[in-house]
Each structure stands twice: as C-alpha cells, then as structure tokens.
Amino acid sequence: MDAQGRGRAGGIDPADQWVFDPETGSYELRLDQAGEPAPAPRETSAATSGQAPRTSPRPPTSSRPKPGGGRTVPGQRGTGAGGRRAAGAKATATGRRRPKPKKKAAAKKKVLMWTGGTIGLVLVVCSVGGYLLYQHLNDNIDKIDVGINNGVFTKGPINILVIGTDKRSGKGNTGYGDDGSVGHADTTVLFHVSEDRTNATALSIPRDMITDIPDCPTKQKNGSTKTIPGSKGVRFNESLGQEDRDPGCTWRTVEQLTGLKVTHFMMADFNAVKELSSAVGGVEVCVAKDINDHDSHLKMAKGRHTVEGEQALAFVRTRHSVGFGGDLSRIELQQQFLSSMLRKMKSGDTLTNPKKLYDLSDAATNSLTVDTGIGSISKLTSLAKELRKVNLKNVTFATVPVVDNPADGKTRKTVILDKPKAEPLFAMVRQDVSLTEAKEKEKKEQEQADAKQAALLQGPKAEPAKVRVKVFNGSGRVGAAQETVAWMQNGKGMAHTANGGNAPGGKKDKTLLEFAPNQADQARRIAEDMGLPVDALKQSTADASPTAEMTLTLGADFKGAGVPVSAPKKAPEGIQKVEADDENICAK
C-alpha cells in the first residue's frame, strides 16, 4: 500500500487508517482518511468484538459523483512539490484552499497511532492467550487407556458412562468415611443419547446390585496388558478399584448388563462435585423436611437451597435422612442434583458469562478422567456439540429396576436386577425410545406405525399346537435357537418347532419371521408371544402346503427367550425416573 500516492500525502501511516464503524461494530480500513475524517477508534470495541478488522475501502473522493448527478471530475495533480495540494485540504467555492488545522491533525495522528498499536497488541495477546488457555485446559485432562479406542462419535447413538468414585483423595476429603478406599464405582450413570439427538436417557445403576463382572484386560504402566479374572455374584461397585480393576472393567460390566455398547467414559471423584457446583455459581436443590445427617455432614432446613462446594458434596452423599435411608434414596437425590446442574449449565446466565464459562471448563477438565478417545479439548468439544443438541425436556433420569436380594434375609444389604422391568427398559434405550413425550412429528409417525402393525396383526391366532416353525440362529449368541425352541415347546405348547442351526449368511441385525398367506394365523401367534415388531414380519405372495414350516431367524436384537424383541412404547410401571426440566422435585 502506497501512502504517498494521489490523495495520500500528509505522512499518514496505513496502519493508522483502521477506524471504528459504529454501524457495524467493527474496525474498517478507510483509504480516504485525508479527505474525510472518521470517528476516532475505540480500543475496547476491538477487544470485545473478538473479530479481526475488516477491509472495506471507500471510493476515493476524486471519483465520487458531483452533486446534481454531473460527470465525475478527476482530482488535480500538482506541478511540483510546492504546487501539490495538501492532503486533507478542500477547494472552496472561489477555488482557494482551506488552511489545514495542523495542530488538530497532529493530535489526531498521535491518537490514531496510539490506538492502532494498542488494537494490534490486543489482537496478538488474545491469540496467544487463546492458545495458552487451550493448552492449559488440555493439560488438565487425565486419560486412561482401557484398550477400547473409540473415536469421537458424531453419528449414531452415544452412550457415555459417568462414574463417580468414593476415593477420598483431594483436599478436605479424608474426613469422609474410609479415607483408605482405592475408589469403587460408587455412583454410576449410563447417559444414552438417541441417534437423532431428540432425546436422552440417563440410567443410574445401584452400586449394591449383585451382578457378574467379566474378565477385564487392563493396561499396565510398562505397556503390557494384564487380564483380571471376572467375579460371579458380587456387588456392582467392585467393577472398579477391586483387584486393580480400571474403568474399562466397569465399562464391560455395564455392556454385559444392559446390552448397550458404551461409547466413552468420564470418571470423577468428590472434588468434581465441589468444583463444578461452584463453577456454575451453585445448584438449586429442594428437601421436603429438615435434614441433619452426621455421616454426610449435611445440615439443611426444609425448602429450597442453592448448594455448592462442600455442601453440594454433602447433598449428593446423604442417604440416611431421606426416603428409605439407603442407596436407592440417595440416587434420587443425585438425579435431582444432576438435573438442576444441567439446567444451570444450559442457562443464559452461564453461557453468556465468560468467567463462569472459564471456571466451568477449568473445573471440568481438572476433575475429570476420560478415555483416550476423548482425551483432548478438541475431542471433548466435538462431543459437547452433539450432546447440547438434546432438549432438556426430553432428558430423563431413571434407575435400573431392582428388588431386595432374597439371600440377605432381613438385612437388606444388597439388591438384584428386577428382570421383568429391567429388560423392557433396556430395550427402550437400545431402540432410542424416549421416556419423555416425543415431538408431534414423532408421535404421528409412531401412530402410523402402530396402525400398520395393528392392521397386519389383526385376525385370528392359531392354536399353539398348530404352529409349525423352524428357528435359525443369527443372533451371535451361542445356543439361542435351541433356547427358543425349548421355550416354545415347554412354555408355549408349540410342539411342532425345530432347531435349524446357524442362519445362512451368518449374523443378522434384526429378527425376521417369514410366512405364507395361509400361515398368517400362525405368524400372529408367534408375533404376540415373542413381541415381534411389524418390520419383523415378512409375508410371501403364495400359499404354502399345510405341513410347511415358517422360518424364524433370530437377529442381534434377540435378547433371550420370552424377552420381547420390540421395545415397549412406554416405561414399565413403577420405574423410578426424574425429568431433567422438572424444577419442582423435592426430596422427601
């Protein structure tokens, strides 16, 4: 850029020609500074806008149209150094030049030079600061290699395993219970986000539930892999910490329990609750009675409170003073707390407050341990962009259904899975069925599907003894076909059933029942007993012989004989659940 060209005399530095445009709220490059003064730049605007200056030159004064629409007149050229027109001077009506206000121009030039340099410095500092902030947050993150290297999922359903440990490390935590604990899976939530991002379900898994823990390969410090043997009939919380098990062991245990594939894990200790609750400026909770729990250190009067730090930790740990005084009652408190925190995080007060955003980011990265698949700020940001698409009104917290363990007698120390309720709930989550009310469009689509299924399944159902079917195993589960045949024969009275062995072509995604038109009554009987969805029924065009067999091919959606293949349309009765947007929850 030539500052000494036509109309650019006067010693004005091009760097000083950046000026603030109040109409756009940003800085622009004005190449006609000499001919038409612009408002003085304000350095604070550049810092707050966060945008780089925009080059938007105006047409030179010499080429602008004359008043009245006359032809343009080229600017005059001087014949020498003394005859050159001074930049900034304008011709009067008589052709005389207006004197240039030297002192004002000099002062203006100093202001432009000072502010221009300051703006440049601010932009550089912001760039460097952004990089340093990124590095700081990146360095905060602790990672554990669990031997499952999932990338950041931007498509398909997402299942994030959130593990809260009871490890007492960290400032001020040694006074809580067993300060020598290695840290078990004290609080575990499987957060499922549907493929279309319209809904999410958070399943709380009771720590005292008796279950089986599978063999678990764990990475050692020297780079080798050690397989920790599994355990039968133990508390779920032993899936972490016990026998040096890492979060990958809890990961595998949850997959075995629910049939859902875990995408990533996030693990937090006591400090995470304290720091995150403080970072958002406190979390509102409610109790329906006075609480004074010496074990959790929670002392709280009846009513609503905003808790953070130590008090927030005490709230999510208390159990003896609410409900039945056990872990299931404590889970309800945790669900209330997490729902309220989600509302606070998504509120405008947090999203528009730079300090809160920084504090939240710093606290989250400093207190969370994650898998290597999301072990950087960029990866966590990509994941966050997917999670924030879900509307809070379609987020539901639910507790995995359990019943008292009969082996405990009257002590009621542990619980076992309530399979009749748990399996339908797991099926709903696996098939992205929301536990909350869906959008109008989804409701209409569901109604149409229901009508289609009802029409197909209308009509008489054959007597069980008249059903003829050969069962093939494409589920990937060893013995699934024989298990189903035995269930049909012994439990349903379908004597004419046979095991066809492995399905031709290998594993199938979906269960499929193929039948002829004259076998429709038999198909309806099987569809009702097995809970088959309408898309699992395939009718041919020609009738079959009276003794012909139908073909039932079990797919990966088959979870066991007697377990409905299709997900129920609503949650089983008695499921404990909390809607994330419900602000009227109050612990009793």
Coordinates of C-alpha atoms in Angstrom, one line a residue:
M1 CA 0.0 0.0 0.0
D2 CA 1.4 3.4 -1.0
A3 CA 0.7 6.1 1.5
Q4 CA 2.3 8.8 -0.8
G5 CA 0.1 8.2 -3.8
R6 CA -2.6 10.6 -5.0
G7 CA -4.7 11.9 -2.1
R8 CA -2.4 10.0 0.4
A9 CA 0.1 12.7 1.4
G10 CA 0.5 14.1 4.9
G11 CA 2.6 11.3 6.3
I12 CA -0.4 9.2 7.4
D13 CA 0.7 5.6 8.2
P14 CA -1.6 3.0 6.6
A15 CA -1.7 1.2 10.0
D16 CA -3.4 4.3 11.4
Q17 CA -6.2 4.1 8.8
W18 CA -8.2 1.4 10.8
V19 CA -11.2 3.2 12.1
F20 CA -14.2 2.1 14.1
D21 CA -17.5 2.0 12.2
P22 CA -20.4 2.4 14.8
E23 CA -22.9 0.9 12.3
T24 CA -21.1 -2.5 12.0
G25 CA -19.4 -2.5 15.4
S26 CA -16.0 -3.4 13.9
Y27 CA -12.9 -1.7 12.6
E28 CA -12.5 -1.0 8.9
L29 CA -9.7 0.2 6.6
R30 CA -10.5 3.7 5.4
L31 CA -8.3 4.7 2.5
D32 CA -9.8 8.2 2.2
Q33 CA -8.8 9.3 5.7
A34 CA -7.3 12.5 4.5
G35 CA -10.4 13.6 2.6
E36 CA -13.0 12.8 5.2
P37 CA -12.2 12.4 8.9
A38 CA -13.8 9.4 10.6
P39 CA -14.6 8.9 14.3
A40 CA -11.6 8.1 16.4
P41 CA -11.1 4.4 17.1
R42 CA -12.0 2.9 20.4
E43 CA -9.7 0.1 21.5
T44 CA -12.3 -1.5 23.8
S45 CA -14.5 -2.3 20.9
A46 CA -11.9 -4.4 19.2
A47 CA -11.3 -6.4 22.3
T48 CA -14.9 -7.1 22.9
S49 CA -15.9 -7.9 19.3
G50 CA -13.4 -10.7 19.1
Q51 CA -13.2 -10.1 15.3
A52 CA -10.3 -9.2 13.1
P53 CA -10.5 -5.8 11.3
R54 CA -12.4 -5.8 8.0
T55 CA -11.0 -4.2 4.9
S56 CA -13.7 -2.2 3.3
P57 CA -12.3 0.7 1.3
R58 CA -14.5 3.6 0.2
P59 CA -14.3 5.0 -3.3
P60 CA -11.8 7.9 -3.5
T61 CA -13.2 11.4 -3.1
S62 CA -12.0 12.3 -6.6
S63 CA -14.2 9.6 -8.2
R64 CA -17.4 10.4 -6.4
P65 CA -20.3 11.8 -8.4
K66 CA -20.8 15.6 -8.3
P67 CA -23.9 16.9 -6.6
G68 CA -26.8 17.0 -9.0
G69 CA -25.6 13.9 -10.9
G70 CA -22.9 15.6 -13.0
R71 CA -20.0 13.8 -14.6
T72 CA -17.1 12.9 -12.3
V73 CA -14.1 15.2 -12.3
P74 CA -10.6 13.7 -11.9
G75 CA -8.5 15.1 -9.0
Q76 CA -6.0 17.7 -9.8
R77 CA -2.3 16.9 -9.9
G78 CA 0.3 19.4 -8.7
T79 CA 3.2 20.5 -11.0
G80 CA 5.8 20.4 -8.2
A81 CA 6.4 20.0 -4.6
G82 CA 5.3 23.5 -3.8
G83 CA 2.2 23.2 -6.1
R84 CA 0.9 20.0 -4.7
R85 CA -2.4 20.2 -2.8
A86 CA -2.0 19.3 0.8
A87 CA -3.8 16.2 1.9
G88 CA -7.0 17.0 3.7
A89 CA -7.4 20.4 2.2
K90 CA -10.6 21.1 0.2
A91 CA -11.2 23.7 -2.5
T92 CA -13.6 26.5 -1.6
A93 CA -16.2 27.9 -4.0
T94 CA -13.7 30.5 -5.2
G95 CA -11.0 27.9 -5.8
R96 CA -9.0 28.9 -2.8
R97 CA -7.7 26.2 -0.4
R98 CA -8.9 26.0 3.1
P99 CA -6.0 26.2 5.6
K100 CA -5.1 22.8 7.2
P101 CA -5.5 22.7 11.0
K102 CA -2.1 21.5 11.7
K103 CA -2.3 21.1 15.5
K104 CA -5.6 19.2 15.3
A105 CA -4.3 16.9 12.6
A106 CA -1.1 16.3 14.6
A107 CA -3.1 15.4 17.7
K108 CA -5.4 13.2 15.7
K109 CA -2.4 11.4 14.2
K110 CA -1.0 10.7 17.6
V111 CA -4.3 9.2 18.8
L112 CA -4.5 7.0 15.7
M113 CA -1.0 5.8 16.1
W114 CA -1.5 5.0 19.8
T115 CA -4.9 3.3 19.4
G116 CA -3.9 1.4 16.3
G117 CA -0.8 0.0 18.1
T118 CA -2.9 -0.9 21.1
I119 CA -5.5 -2.7 19.0
G120 CA -2.8 -4.7 17.3
L121 CA -1.3 -5.7 20.6
V122 CA -4.7 -6.7 22.0
L123 CA -5.3 -9.0 19.0
V124 CA -1.9 -10.6 19.4
V125 CA -2.4 -11.1 23.1
C126 CA -5.8 -12.6 22.6
S127 CA -4.4 -15.0 20.0
V128 CA -1.6 -16.0 22.3
G129 CA -4.0 -16.1 25.3
G130 CA -6.4 -18.4 23.4
Y131 CA -3.6 -20.8 22.6
L132 CA -2.3 -20.8 26.2
L133 CA -5.8 -21.3 27.5
Y134 CA -6.3 -24.3 25.1
Q135 CA -3.0 -25.8 26.3
H136 CA -3.9 -25.2 30.0
L137 CA -7.2 -27.0 29.6
N138 CA -5.7 -29.7 27.5
D139 CA -3.0 -30.3 30.2
N140 CA -5.7 -30.6 32.8
I141 CA -7.2 -33.7 31.3
D142 CA -6.3 -37.1 32.8
K143 CA -6.7 -40.1 30.5
I144 CA -6.8 -43.8 31.0
D145 CA -6.3 -46.3 28.1
V146 CA -8.9 -49.0 28.6
G147 CA -8.0 -50.8 25.4
I148 CA -11.1 -49.6 23.6
N149 CA -10.1 -46.7 21.3
N150 CA -13.4 -45.3 20.2
G151 CA -13.2 -42.0 18.3
V152 CA -15.5 -39.1 18.9
F153 CA -18.9 -40.2 17.6
T154 CA -20.8 -37.5 15.6
K155 CA -23.2 -40.0 14.1
G156 CA -25.2 -42.8 15.7
P157 CA -26.3 -43.1 19.3
I158 CA -23.9 -42.1 22.1
N159 CA -23.5 -44.0 25.4
I160 CA -21.3 -42.2 27.9
L161 CA -20.5 -44.0 31.2
V162 CA -20.2 -41.5 34.0
I163 CA -18.5 -43.0 37.1
G164 CA -18.3 -41.3 40.4
T165 CA -15.8 -42.9 42.7
D166 CA -15.7 -42.9 46.5
K167 CA -11.9 -42.3 46.5
R168 CA -11.1 -39.9 49.4
S169 CA -8.1 -38.2 47.6
G170 CA -8.0 -34.4 47.3
K171 CA -8.2 -31.5 49.7
G172 CA -10.7 -31.8 52.5
N173 CA -11.9 -35.3 51.6
T174 CA -10.1 -37.5 54.1
G175 CA -12.9 -37.0 56.7
Y176 CA -15.5 -38.8 54.6
G177 CA -15.7 -42.4 55.6
D178 CA -12.9 -44.8 54.6
D179 CA -10.1 -42.5 53.6
G180 CA -8.0 -45.5 52.5
S181 CA -10.5 -46.6 49.8
V182 CA -9.0 -47.3 46.4
G183 CA -12.1 -45.9 44.8
H184 CA -15.1 -48.0 43.8
A185 CA -17.9 -47.4 41.3
D186 CA -19.9 -45.6 44.0
T187 CA -22.2 -43.7 41.6
T188 CA -22.6 -44.9 38.0
V189 CA -24.8 -43.4 35.3
L190 CA -25.1 -44.6 31.7
F191 CA -26.0 -41.5 29.7
H192 CA -27.7 -42.5 26.4
V193 CA -28.3 -40.0 23.6
S194 CA -30.5 -41.1 20.7
E195 CA -29.2 -41.3 17.2
D196 CA -31.3 -38.4 16.1
R197 CA -30.4 -36.3 19.2
T198 CA -34.1 -35.8 20.1
N199 CA -33.9 -37.5 23.5
A200 CA -31.6 -38.8 26.1
T201 CA -31.9 -41.3 29.0
A202 CA -29.6 -41.5 32.0
L203 CA -29.7 -44.9 33.7
S204 CA -28.5 -44.9 37.3
I205 CA -27.0 -48.3 38.3
P206 CA -27.3 -49.1 42.0
R207 CA -23.8 -49.8 43.5
D208 CA -25.1 -52.6 45.8
M209 CA -26.7 -54.6 42.9
I210 CA -25.4 -58.1 42.7
T211 CA -24.1 -58.9 39.3
D212 CA -21.4 -60.7 37.4
I213 CA -18.2 -58.9 36.4
P214 CA -16.5 -60.2 33.2
D215 CA -12.8 -60.8 32.7
C216 CA -11.1 -57.5 32.2
P217 CA -7.9 -56.7 30.2
T218 CA -6.1 -53.7 31.8
K219 CA -3.2 -51.7 30.6
Q220 CA -0.1 -51.7 32.8
K221 CA 2.4 -48.9 33.3
N222 CA 5.0 -50.8 31.4
G223 CA 2.7 -51.0 28.3
S224 CA 1.7 -54.7 28.8
T225 CA -1.8 -55.9 29.3
K226 CA -3.0 -57.9 32.3
T227 CA -6.3 -59.7 32.3
I228 CA -8.1 -59.5 35.7
P229 CA -10.3 -62.5 36.2
G230 CA -14.0 -61.8 36.4
S231 CA -16.2 -62.4 39.5
K232 CA -19.7 -64.0 39.9
G233 CA -22.4 -62.7 42.1
V234 CA -20.6 -59.6 43.6
R235 CA -21.6 -56.0 44.2
F236 CA -21.6 -53.8 41.1
N237 CA -19.3 -51.3 42.7
E238 CA -16.5 -53.9 42.8
S239 CA -16.2 -53.4 39.0
L240 CA -13.8 -50.6 39.7
G241 CA -10.9 -50.5 42.2
Q242 CA -11.2 -54.0 43.5
E243 CA -8.4 -56.3 42.3
D244 CA -6.9 -53.3 40.5
R245 CA -9.8 -53.0 38.1
D246 CA -9.9 -49.9 35.9
P247 CA -12.9 -48.0 34.4
G248 CA -12.7 -50.4 31.4
C249 CA -13.9 -53.2 33.8
T250 CA -16.9 -51.1 34.8
W251 CA -17.4 -50.3 31.0
R252 CA -17.5 -54.1 30.2
T253 CA -19.8 -54.9 33.1
V254 CA -22.3 -52.3 32.0
E255 CA -22.3 -53.5 28.5
Q256 CA -22.9 -57.1 29.7
L257 CA -25.7 -55.9 32.0
T258 CA -27.7 -53.6 29.6
G259 CA -26.8 -54.8 26.1
L260 CA -25.8 -51.3 25.2
K261 CA -22.4 -50.5 23.7
V262 CA -20.5 -47.9 25.7
T263 CA -19.0 -45.1 23.6
H264 CA -16.9 -43.3 26.2
F265 CA -16.4 -42.9 30.0
M266 CA -15.9 -40.0 32.3
M267 CA -14.8 -40.6 35.9
A268 CA -15.0 -38.0 38.7
D269 CA -14.2 -38.0 42.4
F270 CA -15.5 -36.0 45.3
N271 CA -13.7 -32.9 44.2
A272 CA -15.6 -32.8 40.9
V273 CA -18.9 -32.3 42.7
K274 CA -17.4 -29.5 44.8
E275 CA -15.6 -27.7 41.9
L276 CA -18.3 -28.0 39.3
S277 CA -21.1 -26.8 41.5
S278 CA -19.1 -23.8 42.5
A279 CA -18.1 -23.0 38.9
V280 CA -21.7 -22.6 37.8
G281 CA -22.5 -20.4 40.8
G282 CA -24.3 -23.0 42.8
V283 CA -27.0 -25.6 42.1
E284 CA -30.6 -25.3 43.4
V285 CA -32.0 -28.3 45.3
C286 CA -35.0 -28.9 47.5
V287 CA -35.8 -31.0 50.5
A288 CA -39.2 -31.6 51.9
K289 CA -38.0 -31.9 55.5
D290 CA -35.2 -30.8 57.8
I291 CA -32.1 -32.9 57.4
N292 CA -29.2 -33.4 59.8
D293 CA -27.0 -36.3 58.6
H294 CA -23.8 -36.7 60.6
D295 CA -22.4 -39.2 58.1
S296 CA -22.6 -37.0 55.0
H297 CA -22.2 -33.7 57.1
L298 CA -25.4 -32.4 55.5
K299 CA -27.4 -30.0 57.7
M300 CA -30.3 -28.4 55.8
A301 CA -33.7 -26.9 56.7
K302 CA -36.8 -27.8 54.8
G303 CA -37.2 -25.9 51.5
R304 CA -35.1 -24.8 48.5
H305 CA -31.4 -24.1 48.7
T306 CA -28.5 -23.2 46.4
V307 CA -25.6 -25.5 47.2
E308 CA -22.0 -25.6 46.1
G309 CA -18.7 -26.9 47.3
E310 CA -18.7 -28.9 50.5
Q311 CA -22.5 -28.5 50.9
A312 CA -23.1 -29.8 47.3
L313 CA -21.0 -32.9 48.0
A314 CA -22.9 -33.5 51.3
F315 CA -26.2 -33.3 49.4
V316 CA -25.3 -36.0 46.8
R317 CA -23.8 -38.2 49.5
T318 CA -26.6 -38.2 52.1
R319 CA -28.9 -41.2 52.3
H320 CA -29.8 -41.9 55.9
S321 CA -32.1 -38.9 56.2
V322 CA -34.2 -39.3 53.0
G323 CA -36.5 -41.9 51.6
F324 CA -35.8 -45.4 52.9
G325 CA -32.4 -44.4 54.1
G326 CA -30.5 -46.5 51.5
D327 CA -28.6 -46.2 48.3
L328 CA -31.7 -46.1 46.1
S329 CA -32.9 -43.0 48.0
R330 CA -29.6 -41.4 47.6
I331 CA -29.8 -42.0 43.8
E332 CA -33.0 -39.9 43.7
L333 CA -31.1 -37.0 45.4
Q334 CA -28.3 -37.3 42.8
Q335 CA -30.7 -37.3 39.9
Q336 CA -32.3 -34.1 41.3
F337 CA -28.9 -32.5 41.7
L338 CA -27.7 -33.5 38.2
S339 CA -31.0 -32.3 36.6
S340 CA -30.6 -29.0 38.3
M341 CA -27.0 -28.7 37.3
L342 CA -27.8 -29.4 33.7
R343 CA -30.4 -26.6 33.7
K344 CA -27.9 -24.2 35.3
M345 CA -25.2 -25.1 32.7
K346 CA -27.6 -24.5 29.8
S347 CA -29.0 -21.3 31.2
G348 CA -28.1 -17.9 29.6
D349 CA -26.5 -16.9 32.9
T350 CA -23.8 -19.4 32.5
L351 CA -23.4 -19.5 28.7
T352 CA -23.0 -15.7 28.4
N353 CA -20.7 -15.2 31.4
P354 CA -17.1 -15.5 30.3
K355 CA -15.8 -16.1 33.9
K356 CA -18.3 -18.8 34.6
L357 CA -17.5 -20.5 31.3
Y358 CA -13.8 -20.5 32.1
D359 CA -14.4 -21.6 35.7
L360 CA -16.6 -24.4 34.4
S361 CA -14.2 -25.5 31.7
D362 CA -11.2 -25.4 34.1
A363 CA -13.1 -27.3 36.8
A364 CA -14.4 -29.9 34.4
T365 CA -11.1 -30.7 32.8
N366 CA -9.2 -30.6 36.1
S367 CA -11.6 -33.0 37.9
L368 CA -12.5 -35.5 35.2
T369 CA -10.6 -38.6 33.9
V370 CA -11.7 -39.8 30.5
D371 CA -10.8 -42.5 27.9
T372 CA -8.2 -41.8 25.3
G373 CA -10.9 -41.5 22.6
I374 CA -12.0 -38.1 24.1
G375 CA -8.7 -37.1 25.8
S376 CA -8.3 -33.6 24.4
I377 CA -10.2 -30.3 24.4
S378 CA -10.9 -30.6 20.7
K379 CA -12.5 -34.0 21.1
L380 CA -14.4 -33.1 24.2
T381 CA -15.7 -30.0 22.3
S382 CA -16.9 -32.2 19.4
L383 CA -18.7 -34.4 21.8
A384 CA -20.2 -31.5 23.6
K385 CA -21.6 -30.1 20.4
E386 CA -23.5 -33.4 19.9
L387 CA -24.8 -33.5 23.5
R388 CA -26.1 -29.9 23.5
K389 CA -28.5 -30.7 20.6
V390 CA -30.8 -32.6 23.0
N391 CA -33.6 -30.5 24.5
L392 CA -33.7 -30.7 28.3
K393 CA -37.4 -31.5 28.2
N394 CA -36.5 -34.8 26.6
V395 CA -33.8 -35.9 29.1
T396 CA -34.9 -38.4 31.7
F397 CA -33.0 -39.9 34.6
A398 CA -34.1 -43.4 35.5
T399 CA -32.9 -46.0 38.0
V400 CA -32.3 -49.6 36.8
P401 CA -35.1 -51.6 38.4
V402 CA -34.0 -53.8 41.3
V403 CA -35.6 -55.8 44.1
D404 CA -34.2 -56.8 47.5
N405 CA -31.8 -59.7 47.4
P406 CA -33.6 -62.7 49.0
A407 CA -30.3 -64.1 50.0
D408 CA -29.8 -61.3 52.5
G409 CA -32.9 -62.1 54.6
K410 CA -33.9 -59.2 56.8
T411 CA -30.6 -57.3 56.5
R412 CA -31.5 -55.9 53.0
K413 CA -27.8 -55.1 52.3
T414 CA -27.9 -55.8 48.6
V415 CA -30.3 -55.8 45.7
I416 CA -30.7 -57.9 42.5
L417 CA -31.9 -57.0 39.0
D418 CA -35.7 -56.9 38.5
K419 CA -35.6 -58.6 35.1
P420 CA -39.3 -58.3 34.2
K421 CA -39.0 -54.5 34.4
A422 CA -35.3 -54.0 33.6
E423 CA -35.3 -55.8 30.2
P424 CA -38.1 -53.7 28.7
L425 CA -36.4 -50.6 30.0
F426 CA -33.1 -51.6 28.4
A427 CA -34.9 -52.4 25.2
M428 CA -36.4 -49.0 25.0
V429 CA -33.0 -47.4 25.5
R430 CA -31.3 -49.6 22.9
Q431 CA -34.0 -48.7 20.4
D432 CA -33.9 -44.9 21.1
V433 CA -37.4 -44.9 22.6
S434 CA -37.7 -41.7 24.7
L435 CA -39.0 -42.0 28.2
T436 CA -40.4 -38.5 27.8
E437 CA -43.1 -37.2 25.4
A438 CA -41.8 -37.0 21.9
K439 CA -42.3 -34.3 19.4
E440 CA -45.5 -34.0 17.4
K441 CA -44.0 -35.3 14.3
E442 CA -42.5 -38.4 16.1
K443 CA -45.9 -39.0 17.7
K444 CA -47.7 -39.0 14.3
E445 CA -45.1 -41.4 12.9
Q446 CA -45.5 -43.7 15.8
E447 CA -49.3 -43.6 15.5
Q448 CA -48.9 -44.6 11.8
A449 CA -46.6 -47.4 12.6
D450 CA -48.9 -48.6 15.3
A451 CA -51.9 -48.6 12.9
K452 CA -49.9 -50.5 10.3
Q453 CA -48.9 -53.1 12.9
A454 CA -52.4 -53.4 14.2
A455 CA -53.8 -54.0 10.7
L456 CA -51.2 -56.7 9.9
L457 CA -51.7 -58.5 13.2
Q458 CA -55.5 -58.3 13.1
G459 CA -57.3 -61.6 12.7
P460 CA -57.4 -65.0 14.4
K461 CA -54.3 -66.6 16.0
A462 CA -53.6 -70.2 15.5
E463 CA -53.7 -72.6 18.4
P464 CA -50.1 -73.2 19.7
A465 CA -50.2 -76.9 18.7
K466 CA -50.9 -76.0 15.1
V467 CA -47.8 -73.7 14.8
R468 CA -45.0 -75.0 12.6
V469 CA -41.7 -73.1 12.5
K470 CA -38.0 -73.7 12.1
V471 CA -35.8 -71.5 14.2
F472 CA -32.4 -70.3 12.9
N473 CA -29.7 -68.6 15.0
G474 CA -28.4 -65.3 13.5
S475 CA -28.2 -63.5 16.9
G476 CA -24.5 -64.2 17.5
R477 CA -25.4 -65.8 20.8
V478 CA -24.4 -69.5 21.1
G479 CA -27.4 -71.7 21.7
A480 CA -30.1 -69.0 21.1
A481 CA -32.1 -71.2 18.6
Q482 CA -32.2 -74.2 20.9
E483 CA -33.1 -71.9 23.8
T484 CA -36.0 -70.5 21.8
V485 CA -37.2 -73.9 20.6
A486 CA -37.2 -75.2 24.2
W487 CA -39.2 -72.2 25.4
M488 CA -41.7 -72.6 22.6
Q489 CA -42.3 -76.3 23.2
N490 CA -42.2 -76.3 27.0
G491 CA -43.6 -72.8 27.8
K492 CA -45.9 -72.1 24.9
G493 CA -47.1 -75.5 23.8
M494 CA -45.8 -75.2 20.3
A495 CA -44.7 -78.8 19.7
H496 CA -44.1 -78.6 16.0
T497 CA -41.0 -76.4 16.3
A498 CA -37.5 -77.3 15.2
N499 CA -33.9 -76.0 15.5
G500 CA -32.5 -75.1 12.1
G501 CA -29.0 -74.3 13.4
N502 CA -27.0 -71.3 12.4
A503 CA -28.6 -68.8 10.0
P504 CA -27.4 -68.9 6.3
G505 CA -25.1 -66.0 5.7
G506 CA -24.1 -65.6 9.4
K507 CA -25.2 -63.0 11.9
K508 CA -28.3 -60.8 11.3
D509 CA -29.1 -57.4 12.7
K510 CA -32.9 -58.0 13.0
T511 CA -35.1 -60.9 13.9
L512 CA -37.3 -62.0 10.9
L513 CA -40.3 -64.3 10.7
E514 CA -41.1 -65.4 7.1
F515 CA -44.5 -67.0 6.4
A516 CA -47.1 -67.6 3.6
P517 CA -50.6 -66.0 3.5
N518 CA -52.2 -69.2 4.7
Q519 CA -49.9 -69.2 7.7
A520 CA -50.8 -65.7 8.9
D521 CA -52.7 -67.0 11.9
Q522 CA -49.6 -69.0 13.0
A523 CA -47.4 -65.9 12.5
R524 CA -49.7 -63.8 14.6
R525 CA -49.4 -66.4 17.4
I526 CA -45.6 -66.2 17.3
A527 CA -45.5 -62.4 16.9
E528 CA -47.7 -62.0 20.0
D529 CA -45.7 -64.4 22.2
M530 CA -42.3 -63.1 21.1
G531 CA -43.2 -59.4 21.0
L532 CA -42.1 -59.0 17.3
P533 CA -42.4 -55.6 15.7
V534 CA -44.2 -55.2 12.4
D535 CA -41.0 -54.9 10.4
A536 CA -40.0 -58.4 11.7
L537 CA -42.9 -60.0 9.7
K538 CA -42.4 -60.9 6.0
Q539 CA -45.3 -62.4 4.1
S540 CA -44.8 -64.2 0.8
T541 CA -47.2 -64.0 -2.1
A542 CA -48.1 -67.7 -2.5
D543 CA -49.7 -70.1 0.0
A544 CA -47.6 -73.0 1.4
S545 CA -48.5 -76.6 1.9
P546 CA -50.5 -77.5 5.1
T547 CA -47.4 -79.1 6.7
A548 CA -44.9 -76.5 5.6
E549 CA -42.8 -74.7 8.3
M550 CA -42.4 -71.0 8.7
T551 CA -38.9 -69.6 9.1
L552 CA -37.9 -67.7 12.2
T553 CA -34.3 -66.2 12.0
L554 CA -33.1 -64.7 15.3
G555 CA -31.1 -61.4 15.0
A556 CA -28.9 -59.3 17.2
D557 CA -32.0 -57.7 18.7
F558 CA -32.9 -61.1 20.3
K559 CA -32.1 -60.9 24.0
G560 CA -33.5 -64.1 25.2
A561 CA -36.4 -66.5 25.0
G562 CA -39.5 -64.8 26.4
V563 CA -38.0 -61.3 26.2
P564 CA -40.0 -59.1 23.7
V565 CA -37.9 -58.3 20.6
S566 CA -39.7 -54.9 20.1
A567 CA -39.3 -52.2 22.7
P568 CA -42.4 -51.2 24.7
K569 CA -44.0 -47.8 23.9
K570 CA -43.8 -46.6 27.5
A571 CA -41.7 -47.3 30.5
P572 CA -42.8 -50.2 32.8
E573 CA -44.9 -49.3 35.7
G574 CA -43.0 -48.4 38.9
I575 CA -39.8 -47.2 37.2
Q576 CA -38.2 -44.5 39.3
K577 CA -37.5 -41.6 37.0
V578 CA -36.9 -37.8 37.0
E579 CA -37.4 -35.4 34.1
A580 CA -34.4 -33.1 33.7
D581 CA -36.6 -30.0 33.1
D582 CA -38.8 -30.6 36.2
E583 CA -38.0 -27.8 38.7
N584 CA -40.5 -29.0 41.3
I585 CA -38.6 -32.1 42.6
C586 CA -38.2 -32.1 46.4
A587 CA -36.5 -34.9 48.3
K588 CA -38.7 -36.5 51.0

